[in-house]
């Protein structure tokens, strides 16, 4: 509605990510580079998906099954990309350890590895927020606003910012959980990320029904809080287990 | 919880050089996008009045067919590239004849023109847009002071490095904004043509920029040009006690190293004796400012791996700043989604170029990879991604 509103919507979607960035990532150049590369990788996944789906869009009537198919294929593709990013990350870890040996610095700590996973996940979240929410905010800086029929209680920009915030949280912490799962071989952790991702995507299908966003969005937030809590618990148990093993934790 | 502070992890060290170059490039791009959004808000109707070297051959108007526009844009960029090549050869000749003083004065003069006239013009647009109450005399005095400080920053090597860097970024922003005023097809064609020219000029044996670099190297001189030099980082390797490491998170000393001499600070010895400091950048004279299209790095050959020498000072020519920002500014004239996509593409291209630089250790053209990736992502976003994302978002389907 004005510049203030536009900035408000943008901060709603990426505010917590910005705080996380300033607190954790901005001090370490390597994490900034990881964030940028991760955002680029997820952008490329979105472009690939749009290349495949371009011929079928825009939908003339938005119905359930085509949308469900769209979301399922997109989530499947992105989860495959996550596996691929894990392989890349293992290669990167070896290179970093070799570099650390050469400059006689300590090798990667477990917190370092988790921070890299966090930066990677935040890249995913930021890519989502930027392309699904913020790049559409340009009209919000002007004098009017826009409402969607199916969810007419709030302006479209506000709804998409709220959904984007939930997704940013989910993506950021799912990556930490997934990388931890791959490195430890824990099946629950490995399957957590894809399952939550599919569930979140399916929940947004509720927005197709009139008034569906009133139910869908709170459920989405429940999912986001679940991801946060699970990630916190997993990190805590991992760190205490290592600390008790080593007796000294950096 | 911790008895002694933890030693600095490798995450804090690795990649610092790249961030030191990516940050000013990003700032330049953001400023150009903001300027374009504020000032070019209305349609580009005043373009036909601008006759510049880049539009001599053909003035684009929106009623032409696509084929005409393509041909016209090609003609325009060809003319531009030819002029730039001629001027660069002239520069090589002057450098060969040791007219360095003349070149430096010309550099200062062109900075004066860019900062004074272009900067003044943009400031006047901003004053008009925001109705800032300022009178002519105050404005003239402020502008004059600003310009003179900028010229001395470019001229004198002993200025505070932050001021020099800031003024170089400002010059880049101003020239890039001016370039975004060109017609659309001409701009895109020009970007592609300049990146091809950069590739040829730096890598081909007869290329003017390569001759310039070799001349400068053989004489062990700096090329007189507008170059952004990131502050070099020195890793303290010989310091065995952890005191320096633990005091602040950024306990590394920042040193502005002048050419050829090394500073020795208390307790910290710079390990690398860098005698092969390559002079980086290469000038292309367009109508006003000298520009460069090149990336350089001096670093110790011992440190490899991620490829960033600890004493490396990466230099990026101002022409690269300008053309990256022109690309992003043009993308901003369409929509912000293309801006984000092009920004990521350009940073990726810059990263790739820097990695190649660490590999090959000689002057490399910084334009081609980034501009080609940027143009590719612009097209992909505009044609493919936008429809997909808008379809998903408007129906509130997200994943």
PDB file of C-alpha atoms in Angstrom, chain B residues 24 40 57 117 165 169-170 212 229 232 245 274 278 353 394:
ATOM      1  CA  UNK B  24      31.330  -3.788  -3.354  1.00  0.00           C
ATOM      2  CA  UNK B  40      13.045   5.457 -14.482  1.00  0.00           C
ATOM      3  CA  UNK B  57      24.176   3.800 -36.040  1.00  0.00           C
ATOM      4  CA  UNK B 117      28.441  16.300 -14.441  1.00  0.00           C
ATOM      5  CA  UNK B 165      36.872   2.312  -2.708  1.00  0.00           C
ATOM      6  CA  UNK B 169      31.883   2.407  -6.479  1.00  0.00           C
ATOM      7  CA  UNK B 170      30.132   5.774  -6.911  1.00  0.00           C
ATOM      8  CA  UNK B 212      48.958  -3.676 -21.940  1.00  0.00           C
ATOM      9  CA  UNK B 229      41.470  -3.150  -5.253  1.00  0.00           C
ATOM     10  CA  UNK B 232      44.539  -7.708   1.138  1.00  0.00           C
ATOM     11  CA  UNK B 245      43.872 -14.964  17.481  1.00  0.00           C
ATOM     12  CA  UNK B 274      55.449 -10.994  -3.317  1.00  0.00           C
ATOM     13  CA  UNK B 278      50.972  -7.991 -11.413  1.00  0.00           C
ATOM     14  CA  UNK B 353      36.160 -16.310 -12.653  1.00  0.00           C
ATOM     15  CA  UNK B 394      -1.486 -16.241  -6.994  1.00  0.00           C
TER      16      UNK B 394
END
